[in-house]
Amino acid sequence: MVDFKVEIVSDTVCPWCYVGHKRLQAAIAQFQSSGDHTFSVSWKPYQLNPSAPNTGIDKRQHYVERFGAEQAAAMHERLASIGKQMGINFSFGGKTGNTWDSRRLIEFAAEKGKQTAVVERLFAAYFENEKDITDREVLLAAAEEAGLDRAEAKEWLETGKGGNVVDREVARARMRGISGVPNFTINGFYQLSGAQDPQEFVDIFEEIAQKQV
């Protein structure tokens, strides 16, 4: 049996982070079918656009302004196709904005052992249900759905807790040379960047397992 530790650097408005998470899950399921292994996943913060507004702005318009109408449409079409393969129903309406509060909520969830549960609900809310990632009511709903205490989560968000951790970890990621997400570190050594195919993860899992025989 091998204990695998996977650290994921991600941002809550990065669609490839959602895809990458699903592909990692598929790889873990595939690999666990061949042996009795354990996996622990932790999420580290990143902000693709730290200067984004704290109140939501139109998501479609943002994509058009950033990438141009043609490229944005092509990107959405590609994501929709890939998403369907992974059980994600991407929807590109709604609002986008600064992810600092959502990242702080994930730090709160880490203290309660609910990090992945919160991340998954935030991804679903933002990418599939067109919820505003800057809206604290949306964040609190995700916290509740993941089994966290709403009052504790609200107090955490309202008092700025976790902010120093988020800022420090984002700076650490940049110092490590991470300029895009998702970024996966497996057992502190093996790294993968981007939403890799499940087999890429499985290959690393197998290499680690073989070295521990």
Coordinates of C-alpha atoms in Angstrom, one line a residue, residues 105-193:
L105 CA -13.2 30.0 2.6
I106 CA -11.2 27.1 1.3
E107 CA -8.6 27.7 4.0
F108 CA -11.4 27.6 6.6
A109 CA -12.6 24.4 5.2
A110 CA -9.1 23.0 5.4
E111 CA -9.2 23.5 9.2
K112 CA -12.4 21.5 9.3
G113 CA -11.3 18.6 7.0
K114 CA -13.8 19.7 4.3
Q115 CA -11.5 21.3 1.8
T116 CA -12.3 19.2 -1.3
A117 CA -16.0 19.2 -0.5
V118 CA -16.1 23.0 -0.5
V119 CA -13.9 23.3 -3.6
E120 CA -16.3 21.0 -5.5
R121 CA -19.3 23.0 -4.5
L122 CA -17.7 26.3 -5.5
F123 CA -16.7 24.9 -8.9
A124 CA -20.2 23.6 -9.5
A125 CA -21.8 26.9 -8.3
Y126 CA -19.6 29.0 -10.5
F127 CA -19.1 26.9 -13.6
E128 CA -22.4 25.1 -13.8
N129 CA -25.0 27.2 -12.0
E130 CA -23.7 30.7 -13.0
K131 CA -23.3 31.8 -9.4
D132 CA -21.2 34.9 -8.5
I133 CA -17.9 33.9 -6.9
T134 CA -17.7 37.3 -5.1
D135 CA -21.1 36.9 -3.4
R136 CA -20.6 35.8 0.2
E137 CA -24.1 34.3 0.2
V138 CA -23.0 32.0 -2.6
L139 CA -19.8 31.1 -0.5
L140 CA -21.8 30.4 2.6
A141 CA -24.3 28.2 0.7
A142 CA -21.3 26.2 -0.6
A143 CA -20.0 26.0 3.0
E144 CA -23.3 24.7 4.3
E145 CA -23.7 22.2 1.5
A146 CA -20.2 20.8 2.4
G147 CA -21.2 20.3 6.0
L148 CA -19.6 23.4 7.6
D149 CA -21.3 25.6 10.2
R150 CA -22.7 28.7 8.4
A151 CA -22.3 31.0 11.4
E152 CA -18.6 30.0 11.8
A153 CA -18.0 30.4 8.0
K154 CA -19.7 33.8 8.0
E155 CA -17.6 35.0 10.9
W156 CA -14.5 33.8 9.2
L157 CA -15.3 35.7 6.0
E158 CA -16.4 38.9 7.7
T159 CA -13.3 39.2 9.8
G160 CA -10.8 38.6 7.1
K161 CA -9.5 35.4 8.6
G162 CA -7.3 33.3 6.3
G163 CA -6.2 36.2 4.2
N164 CA -2.6 36.1 5.3
V165 CA -2.4 32.4 4.5
V166 CA -3.9 33.0 1.1
D167 CA -1.5 35.8 0.3
R168 CA 1.5 33.9 1.6
E169 CA 0.7 30.8 -0.4
V170 CA 0.0 32.7 -3.6
A171 CA 3.4 34.4 -3.2
R172 CA 5.0 31.0 -2.5
A173 CA 3.5 29.6 -5.7
R174 CA 4.8 32.4 -7.8
M175 CA 8.3 32.0 -6.2
R176 CA 8.2 28.3 -7.2
G177 CA 7.7 29.5 -10.8
I178 CA 4.0 28.6 -11.0
S179 CA 2.4 31.1 -13.5
G180 CA -0.6 29.0 -14.5
V181 CA -3.0 26.6 -12.9
P182 CA -3.8 23.9 -12.1
N183 CA -0.5 22.7 -10.9
F184 CA -0.2 19.3 -9.1
T185 CA 2.6 18.1 -6.8
I186 CA 2.5 14.4 -5.9
N187 CA 4.3 13.2 -2.9
G188 CA 6.3 16.4 -2.7
F189 CA 8.3 15.7 -5.8
Y190 CA 6.4 14.8 -9.0
Q191 CA 4.8 17.7 -10.7
L192 CA 2.2 18.1 -13.4
S193 CA 0.9 21.3 -14.9

